[in-house]
Coordinates of C-alpha atoms and ligand atoms in Angstrom, one line a residue:
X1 CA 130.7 131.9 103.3
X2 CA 129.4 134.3 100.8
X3 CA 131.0 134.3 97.7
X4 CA 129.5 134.2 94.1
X5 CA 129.2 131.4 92.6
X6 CA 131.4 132.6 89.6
X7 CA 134.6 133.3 92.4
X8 CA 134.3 130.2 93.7
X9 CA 134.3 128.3 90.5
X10 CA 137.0 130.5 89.5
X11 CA 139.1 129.5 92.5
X12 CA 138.2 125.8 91.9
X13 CA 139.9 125.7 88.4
X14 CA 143.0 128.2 89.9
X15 CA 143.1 125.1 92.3
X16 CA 143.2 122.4 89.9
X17 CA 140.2 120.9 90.8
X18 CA 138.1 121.4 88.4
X19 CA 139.3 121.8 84.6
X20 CA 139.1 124.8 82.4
X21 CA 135.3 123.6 80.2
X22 CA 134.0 126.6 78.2
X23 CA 130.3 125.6 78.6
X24 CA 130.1 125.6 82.1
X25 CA 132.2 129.0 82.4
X26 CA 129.0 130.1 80.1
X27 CA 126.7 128.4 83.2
X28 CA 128.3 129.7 86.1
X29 CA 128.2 133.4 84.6
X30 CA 124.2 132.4 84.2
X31 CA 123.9 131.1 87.9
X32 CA 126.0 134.1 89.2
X33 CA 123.0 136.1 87.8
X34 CA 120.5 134.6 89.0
X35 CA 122.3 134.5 92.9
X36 CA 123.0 138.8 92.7
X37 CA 119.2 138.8 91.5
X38 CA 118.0 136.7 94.7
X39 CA 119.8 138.1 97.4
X40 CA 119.1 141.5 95.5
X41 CA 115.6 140.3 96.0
X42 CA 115.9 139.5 99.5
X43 CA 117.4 142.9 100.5
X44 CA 114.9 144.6 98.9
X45 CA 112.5 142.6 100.9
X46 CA 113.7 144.2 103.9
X47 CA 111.9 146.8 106.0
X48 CA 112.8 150.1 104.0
X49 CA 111.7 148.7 100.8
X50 CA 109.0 147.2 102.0
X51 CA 108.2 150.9 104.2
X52 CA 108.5 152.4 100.6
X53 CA 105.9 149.8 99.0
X54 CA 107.6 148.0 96.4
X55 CA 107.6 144.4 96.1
X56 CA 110.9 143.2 95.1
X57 CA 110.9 141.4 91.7
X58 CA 111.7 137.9 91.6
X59 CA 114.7 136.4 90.0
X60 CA 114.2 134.5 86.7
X61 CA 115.1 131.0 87.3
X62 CA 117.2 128.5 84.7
X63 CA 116.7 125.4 82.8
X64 CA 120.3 123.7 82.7
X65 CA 120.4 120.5 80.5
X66 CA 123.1 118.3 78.9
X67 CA 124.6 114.9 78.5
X68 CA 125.7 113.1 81.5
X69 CA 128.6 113.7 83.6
X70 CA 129.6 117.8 81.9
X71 CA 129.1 119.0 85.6
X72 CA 125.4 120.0 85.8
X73 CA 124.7 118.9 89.6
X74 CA 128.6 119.8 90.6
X75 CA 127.8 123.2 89.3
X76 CA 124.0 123.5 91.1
X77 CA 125.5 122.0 94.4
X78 CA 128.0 125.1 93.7
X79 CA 125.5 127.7 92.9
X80 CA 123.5 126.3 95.8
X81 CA 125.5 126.2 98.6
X82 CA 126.5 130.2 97.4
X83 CA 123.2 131.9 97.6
X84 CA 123.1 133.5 100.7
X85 CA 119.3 134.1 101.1
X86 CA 117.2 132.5 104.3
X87 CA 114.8 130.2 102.5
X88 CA 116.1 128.0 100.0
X89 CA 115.5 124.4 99.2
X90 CA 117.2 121.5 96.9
X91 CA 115.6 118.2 96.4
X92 CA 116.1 115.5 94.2
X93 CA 113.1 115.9 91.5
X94 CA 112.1 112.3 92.0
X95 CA 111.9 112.9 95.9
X96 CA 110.1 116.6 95.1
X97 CA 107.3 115.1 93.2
X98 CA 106.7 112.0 95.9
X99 CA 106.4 114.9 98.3
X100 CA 104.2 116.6 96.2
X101 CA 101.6 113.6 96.1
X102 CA 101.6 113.4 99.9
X103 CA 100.5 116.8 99.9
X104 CA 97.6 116.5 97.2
X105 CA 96.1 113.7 98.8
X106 CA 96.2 115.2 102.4
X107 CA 94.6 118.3 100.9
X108 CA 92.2 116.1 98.6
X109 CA 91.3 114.4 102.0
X110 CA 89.9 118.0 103.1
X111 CA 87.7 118.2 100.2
X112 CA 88.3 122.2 100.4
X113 CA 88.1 122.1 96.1
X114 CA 91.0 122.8 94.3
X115 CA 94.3 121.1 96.4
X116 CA 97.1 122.7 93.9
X117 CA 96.8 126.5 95.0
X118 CA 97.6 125.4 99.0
X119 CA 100.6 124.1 97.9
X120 CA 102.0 126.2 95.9
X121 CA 101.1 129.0 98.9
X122 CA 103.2 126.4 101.2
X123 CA 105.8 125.8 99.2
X124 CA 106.3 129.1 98.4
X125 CA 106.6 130.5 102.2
X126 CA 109.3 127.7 102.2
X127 CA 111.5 128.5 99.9
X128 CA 112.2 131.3 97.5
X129 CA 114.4 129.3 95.4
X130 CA 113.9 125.9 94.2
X131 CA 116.4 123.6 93.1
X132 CA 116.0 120.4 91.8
X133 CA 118.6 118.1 90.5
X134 CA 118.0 115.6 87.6
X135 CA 114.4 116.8 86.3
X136 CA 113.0 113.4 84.2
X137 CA 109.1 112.7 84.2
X138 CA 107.8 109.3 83.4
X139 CA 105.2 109.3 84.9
X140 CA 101.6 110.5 83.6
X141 CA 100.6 111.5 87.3
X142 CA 103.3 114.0 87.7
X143 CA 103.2 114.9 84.0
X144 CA 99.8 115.9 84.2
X145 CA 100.0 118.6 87.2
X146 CA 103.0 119.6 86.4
X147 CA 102.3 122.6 84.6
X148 CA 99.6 124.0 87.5
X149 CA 102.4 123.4 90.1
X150 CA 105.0 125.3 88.3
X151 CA 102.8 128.2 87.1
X152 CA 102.1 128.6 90.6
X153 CA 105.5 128.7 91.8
X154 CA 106.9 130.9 89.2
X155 CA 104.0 133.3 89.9
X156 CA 104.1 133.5 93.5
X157 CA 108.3 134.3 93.0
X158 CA 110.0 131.1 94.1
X159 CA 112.6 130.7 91.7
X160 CA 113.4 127.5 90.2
X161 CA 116.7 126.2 89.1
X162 CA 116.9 122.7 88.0
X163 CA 119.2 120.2 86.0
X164 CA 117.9 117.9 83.4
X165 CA 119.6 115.3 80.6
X166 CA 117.0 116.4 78.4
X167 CA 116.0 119.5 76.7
X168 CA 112.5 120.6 77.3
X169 CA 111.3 120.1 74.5
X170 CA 111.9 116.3 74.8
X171 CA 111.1 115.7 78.8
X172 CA 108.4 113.1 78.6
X173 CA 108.5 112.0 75.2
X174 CA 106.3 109.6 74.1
X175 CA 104.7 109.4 77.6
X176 CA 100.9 108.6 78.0
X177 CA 98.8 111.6 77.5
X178 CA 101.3 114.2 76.8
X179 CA 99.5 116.9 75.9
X180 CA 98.7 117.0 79.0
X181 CA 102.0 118.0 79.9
X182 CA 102.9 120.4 76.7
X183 CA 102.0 123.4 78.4
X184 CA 104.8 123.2 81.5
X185 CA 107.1 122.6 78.4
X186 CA 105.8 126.1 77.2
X187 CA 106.4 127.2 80.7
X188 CA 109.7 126.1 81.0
X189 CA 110.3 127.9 77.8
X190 CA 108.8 130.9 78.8
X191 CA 109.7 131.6 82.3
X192 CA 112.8 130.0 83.0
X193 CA 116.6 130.6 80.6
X194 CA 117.2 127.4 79.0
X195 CA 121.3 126.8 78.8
X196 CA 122.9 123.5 77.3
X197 CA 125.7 122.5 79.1
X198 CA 127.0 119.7 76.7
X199 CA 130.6 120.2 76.2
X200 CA 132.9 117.2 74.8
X201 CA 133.9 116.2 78.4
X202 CA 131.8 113.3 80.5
X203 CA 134.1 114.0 83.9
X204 CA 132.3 111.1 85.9
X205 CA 133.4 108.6 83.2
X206 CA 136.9 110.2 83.2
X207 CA 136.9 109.5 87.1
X208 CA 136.2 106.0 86.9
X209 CA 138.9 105.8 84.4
X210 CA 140.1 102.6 83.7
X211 CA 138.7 100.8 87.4
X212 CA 137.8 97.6 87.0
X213 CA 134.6 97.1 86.6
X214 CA 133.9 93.1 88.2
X215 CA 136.7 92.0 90.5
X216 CA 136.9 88.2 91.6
X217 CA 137.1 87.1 93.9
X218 CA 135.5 88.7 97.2
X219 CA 138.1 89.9 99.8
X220 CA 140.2 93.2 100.9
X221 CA 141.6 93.4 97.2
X222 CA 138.6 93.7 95.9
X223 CA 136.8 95.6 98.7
X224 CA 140.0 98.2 98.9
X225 CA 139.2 98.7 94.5
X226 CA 135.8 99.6 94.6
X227 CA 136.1 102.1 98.0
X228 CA 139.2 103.9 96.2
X229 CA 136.5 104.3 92.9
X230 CA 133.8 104.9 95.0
X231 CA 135.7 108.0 96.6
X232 CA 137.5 109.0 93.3
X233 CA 133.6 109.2 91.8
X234 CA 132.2 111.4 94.7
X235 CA 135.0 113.7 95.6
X236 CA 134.9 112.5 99.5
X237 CA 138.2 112.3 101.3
X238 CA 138.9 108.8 102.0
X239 CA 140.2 109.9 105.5
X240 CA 136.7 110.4 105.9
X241 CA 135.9 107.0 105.4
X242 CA 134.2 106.2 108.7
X243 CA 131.5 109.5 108.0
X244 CA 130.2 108.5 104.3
X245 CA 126.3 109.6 105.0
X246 CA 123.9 107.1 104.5
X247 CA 120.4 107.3 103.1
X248 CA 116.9 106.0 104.4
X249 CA 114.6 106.1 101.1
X250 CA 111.3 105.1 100.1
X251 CA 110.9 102.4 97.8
X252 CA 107.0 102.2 97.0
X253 CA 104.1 101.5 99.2
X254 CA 106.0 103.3 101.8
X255 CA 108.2 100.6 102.1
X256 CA 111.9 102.0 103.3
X257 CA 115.3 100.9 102.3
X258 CA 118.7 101.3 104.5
X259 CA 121.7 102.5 101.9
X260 CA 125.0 102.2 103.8
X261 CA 127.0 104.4 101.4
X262 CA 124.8 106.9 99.4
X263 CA 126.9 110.1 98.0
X264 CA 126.5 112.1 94.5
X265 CA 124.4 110.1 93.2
X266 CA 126.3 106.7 94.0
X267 CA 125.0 103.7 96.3
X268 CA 126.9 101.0 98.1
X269 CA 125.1 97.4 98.7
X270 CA 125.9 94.3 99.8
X271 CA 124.9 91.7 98.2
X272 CA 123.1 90.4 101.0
X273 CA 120.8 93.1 101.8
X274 CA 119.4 93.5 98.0
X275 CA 119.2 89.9 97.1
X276 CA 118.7 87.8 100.1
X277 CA 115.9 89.8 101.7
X278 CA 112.5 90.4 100.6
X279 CA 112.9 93.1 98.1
X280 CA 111.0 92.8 94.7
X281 CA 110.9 95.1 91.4
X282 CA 109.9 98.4 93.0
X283 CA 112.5 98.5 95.5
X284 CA 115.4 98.2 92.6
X285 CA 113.7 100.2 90.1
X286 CA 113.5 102.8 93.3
X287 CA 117.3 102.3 93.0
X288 CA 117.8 101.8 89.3
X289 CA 116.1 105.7 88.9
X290 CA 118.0 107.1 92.5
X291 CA 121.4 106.3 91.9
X292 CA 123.7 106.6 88.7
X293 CA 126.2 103.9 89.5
X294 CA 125.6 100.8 92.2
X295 CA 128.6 99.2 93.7
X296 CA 127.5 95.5 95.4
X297 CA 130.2 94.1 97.5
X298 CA 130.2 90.4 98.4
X299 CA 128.3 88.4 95.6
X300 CA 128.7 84.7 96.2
X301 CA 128.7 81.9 93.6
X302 CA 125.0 80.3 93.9
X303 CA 123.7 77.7 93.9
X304 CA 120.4 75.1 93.6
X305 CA 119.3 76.5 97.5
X306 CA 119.8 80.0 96.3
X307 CA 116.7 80.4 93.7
X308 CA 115.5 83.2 95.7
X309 CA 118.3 84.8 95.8
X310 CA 119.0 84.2 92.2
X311 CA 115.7 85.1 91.1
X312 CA 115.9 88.7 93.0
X313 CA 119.7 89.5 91.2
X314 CA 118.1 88.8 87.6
X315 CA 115.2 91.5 88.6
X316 CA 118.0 93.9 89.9
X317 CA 120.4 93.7 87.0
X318 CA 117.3 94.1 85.2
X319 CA 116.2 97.1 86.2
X320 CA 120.1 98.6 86.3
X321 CA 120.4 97.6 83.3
X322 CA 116.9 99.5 81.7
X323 CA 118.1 102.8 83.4
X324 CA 121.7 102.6 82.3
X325 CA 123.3 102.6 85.9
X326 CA 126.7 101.3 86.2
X327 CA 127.0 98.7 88.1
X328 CA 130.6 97.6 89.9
X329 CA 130.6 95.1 91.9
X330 CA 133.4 92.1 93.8
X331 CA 132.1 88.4 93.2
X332 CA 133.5 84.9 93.8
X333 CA 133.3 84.3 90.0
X334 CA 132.7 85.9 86.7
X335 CA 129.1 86.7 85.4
X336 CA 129.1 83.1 83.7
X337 CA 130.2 80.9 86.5
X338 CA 127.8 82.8 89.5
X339 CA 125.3 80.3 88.7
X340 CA 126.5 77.2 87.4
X341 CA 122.7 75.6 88.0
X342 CA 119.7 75.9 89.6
X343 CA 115.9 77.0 89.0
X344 CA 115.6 79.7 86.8
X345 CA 119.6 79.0 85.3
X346 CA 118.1 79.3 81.8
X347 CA 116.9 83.1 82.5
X348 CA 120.0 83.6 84.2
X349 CA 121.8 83.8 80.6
X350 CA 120.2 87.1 80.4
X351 CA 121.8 88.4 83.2
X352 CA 125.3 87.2 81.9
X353 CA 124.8 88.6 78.7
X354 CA 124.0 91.8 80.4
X355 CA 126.3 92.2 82.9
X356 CA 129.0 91.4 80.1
X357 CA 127.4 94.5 78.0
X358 CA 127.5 96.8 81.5
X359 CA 131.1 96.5 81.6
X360 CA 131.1 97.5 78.0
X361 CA 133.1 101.5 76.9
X362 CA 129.4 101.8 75.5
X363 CA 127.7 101.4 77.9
X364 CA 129.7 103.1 80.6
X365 CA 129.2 105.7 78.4
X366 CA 125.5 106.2 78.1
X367 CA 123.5 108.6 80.3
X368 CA 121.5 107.2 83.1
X369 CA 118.1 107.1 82.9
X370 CA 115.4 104.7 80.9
X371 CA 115.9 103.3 78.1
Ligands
ATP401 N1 135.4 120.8 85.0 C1 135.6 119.6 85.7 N2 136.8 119.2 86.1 C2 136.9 118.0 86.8 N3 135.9 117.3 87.3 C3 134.6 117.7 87.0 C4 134.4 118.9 86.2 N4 133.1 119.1 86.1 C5 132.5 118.1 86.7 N5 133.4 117.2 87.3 C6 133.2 116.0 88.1 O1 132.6 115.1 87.2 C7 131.6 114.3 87.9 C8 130.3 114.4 87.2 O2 129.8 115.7 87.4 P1 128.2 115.9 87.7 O3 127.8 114.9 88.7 O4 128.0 117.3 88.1 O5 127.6 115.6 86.2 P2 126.1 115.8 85.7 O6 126.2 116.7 84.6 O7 125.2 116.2 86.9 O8 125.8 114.3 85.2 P3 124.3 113.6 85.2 O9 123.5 114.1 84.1 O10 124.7 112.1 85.0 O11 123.7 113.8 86.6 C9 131.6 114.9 89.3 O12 132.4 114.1 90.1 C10 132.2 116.3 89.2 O13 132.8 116.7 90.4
MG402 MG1 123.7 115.1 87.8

C-alpha cells in the first residue's frame, strides 16, 4: 500500500489505536521526510534522469532515541513498512553487526587488504535504506569499526534510520577503548538528524497494566493470563493464536536456539527448554539482550535431583535481571518456596531476592538493556 507514513499514523490515532503523543507527531513528520526524499531518490534513478546524467541525491537518514516504550520501533516498523522503494532492509542492530563479523572474516580469509570497503559496496547494492532497531554497542569489536562501516554507507547513499535508548553522545559509555568509537559519534552527529522521542508516556508498561506478574500455580489459569498479556504487549490478534511466528537465533559459537513465541520484542519459554537442557550463560545473555520481556510457562517446585536445573534458572534470572528484562512467568510456588533445598539453595536466595525486585513498579519501569 503506499501511503506516507504521516497518513497512516494519522489514521491510526483517528482509529483509536494509537493515542494523541506530541513527540512522536514531531517523529513521524521527520520520517515522512525522509520517505518523500527516498522514493524521490528512487524515481530520479530511473532511466530519464539517469539519460540526463544526474545522480539522484540521497536522503539524510535519522537518529531517533528515547526512553523505553514512547513508540520508537512501533513508529520505524510504521515508517518502514511505508517506503515504497525496491531495496530496503531492517535488522535488529545486534543481528546486523553478527552479520557484519561473518562478512569480515570471510573477506579477511581472502587476504585481498582492506575487508571494510567490500562490504560496504555489498551492502549498499542491497539496500538503499537501512533500518535498524534498538542501536546499543557493548562491545569493543563492533565499537571499533563502527565508524568505517558507517562512513561507508552514508557515502555510498544507503540511508540509515535507526532507534536507540541512548543519545549519541552516550552509546558506549564507559566501554573499553572508546575513542576508538568517538568518531561514529561525530558521524551520527554529522550525517544523520538526531530527534528525542521521550514524551511522559511508556505505552508498553501501560499495556501490561496491572497483569500479574508470577502466577501460582501452573495450569490453564495461569497459562490463559500470561497469553492474554502476551497478546495485549505485541498487538497480535489472539484469533491468531495458532500463527505467532517463531524465531531460530544464534546464541554464541553458532550454537541455535528454538523460541516458540518470539514477537516485538517478547519471547515465550518453557521452563523446560531453558533450564533442563544444556544451555549456559551465553545462550541467556543471547536472550537477556534479544528480548525486552520473557514469559516462562511451567516452572516446577525443585528439588535435591534438580541442581542442574536449579543451577541453570539462577544464571538465567541473572542475566534478566542485568539487562532489565521483565520477566512473567506461572510456577507451582512463589519465588521463596521453588527451592526449598538442594545444592546451591544458599545462592538460590539471590534469585528470590531478585525475582521479588522484578515484580517491583521500579523495575517494570526501567529500560531494558545493561545495567
Ligand atoms: N501512541 C501510542 N498509543 C498507544 N500505544 C502505543 C503508542 N505508541 C506506542 N504504543 C505501543 O506501546 C508499545 C511500546 O512501543 P515500542 O515498542 O515502539 O517502544 P520503544 O520506544 O521501541 O521501546 P524500547 O526502547 O523499549 O524498544 C507497543 O506495543 C506500541 O504499539
Ligand atoms: Mg523498541
Amino acid at each position: 500500500m503506499s501511503a506516507s507514513v504521516l497518513d497512516r499514523h494519522a489514521t491510526l490515532v483517528q482509529a483509536g489505536e494509537l493515542r494523541p503523543d506530541a513527540d512522536q507527531v514531531k517523529a513521524v513528520s521527520a520520517l515522512a521526510k525522509v520517505q518523500s526524499k527516498l522514493e524521490a531518490a528512487q524515481a530520479r534513478g530511473s532511466s530519464v534522469w539517469r539519460f540526463l546524467g544526474r545522480k539522484p541525491e540521497p536522503a539524510r537518514g535519522l537518529y531517533l532515541w528515547g526512553g523505553v516504550g514512547r513508540g520508537k520501533s512501533m513508529l520505524m516498523d510504521l515508517f518502514f513498512d511505508s517506503v515504497q522503494i525496491q531495496h530496503k532492509r531492517r535488522a535488529h542492530f545486534h543481528e546486523f553487526m553478527i552479520d557484519i563479523h561473518a562478512r569480515l572474516k570471510a573477506e579477511r580469509v581472502k587476504e585481498k587488504g582492506d575487508p571494510i570497503p567490500p562490504i560496504v559496496a555489498a551492502l549498499a547494492a542491497e539496500a538503499r535504506l537501512l533500518c535498524f532497531d534498538e542501536m546499543v554497542v557493548n562491545n569493543v569489536a563492533d565499537a571499533a569499526i563502527m565508524s568505517r562501516l558507517f562512513s561507508g554507507l552514508i557515502a555510498a547513499g544507503v540511508t540509515v534510520v535507526t532507534t536507540s535508548n541512548r543519545h549519541p553522545d552516550d552509546l558506549y559509555k564507559n566501554g573499553l577503548n572508546r575513542q576508538l568509537f568517538l568518531p561514529f559519534i561525530d558521524l551520527v552527529k554529522e550525517s544523520l538528524d538526531v530527534i528525542a522521542l521521550d514524551g511522559p508516556t511508556d505505552y508498553r508498561r501501560d499495556r501490561l497494566g496491572s497483569a500479574k506478574i508470577w502466577l501460582v500455580p501452573n495450569g490453564p489459569k495461569a497459562t490463559t493470563a500470561l497469553s492474554e498479556t502476551f497478546f495485549r504487549m505485541t498487538d497480535y490478534p489472539p484469533e491468531d493464536r495458532g500463527h505467532v511466528p517463531t524465531l531460530e537465533m544464534e546464541v554464541g559459537g553458532g550454537r541455535m536456539l528454538h523460541v516458540p513465541k518470539a514477537l516485538k520484542g517478547v519471547a515465550v519459554f518453557s521452563f523446560k527448554r531453558l533450564c533442563a537442557e544444556a544451555r549456559g550463560a551465553a545462550d541467556y545473555l543471547a536472550i537477556a539482550r534479544r528480548f525486552h520481556t520473557v514469559i516462562m510457562v511451567g516452572i516446577p517446585v525443585l528439588g535435591p535431583h534438580n541442581r542442574n536445573e536449579a543451577a541453570r534458572f539462577v544464571t538465567l534470572i541473572d542475566a534478566l535481571y542485568e539487562y532489565r528484562v521483565k520477566f512473567l512467568a506461572s510456577a507451582d510456588a512463589e519465588p521463596d518456596h521453588l527451592y526449598p533445598q538442594g545444592d546451591g539453595r544458599f545462592e538460590f536466595d539471590r534469585t528470590v531476592s531478585r525475582l521479588m525486585e522484578m515484580q517491583s513498579e521500579d523495575y517494570l519501569a526501567e529500560g531494558h538493556g545493561p545495567r
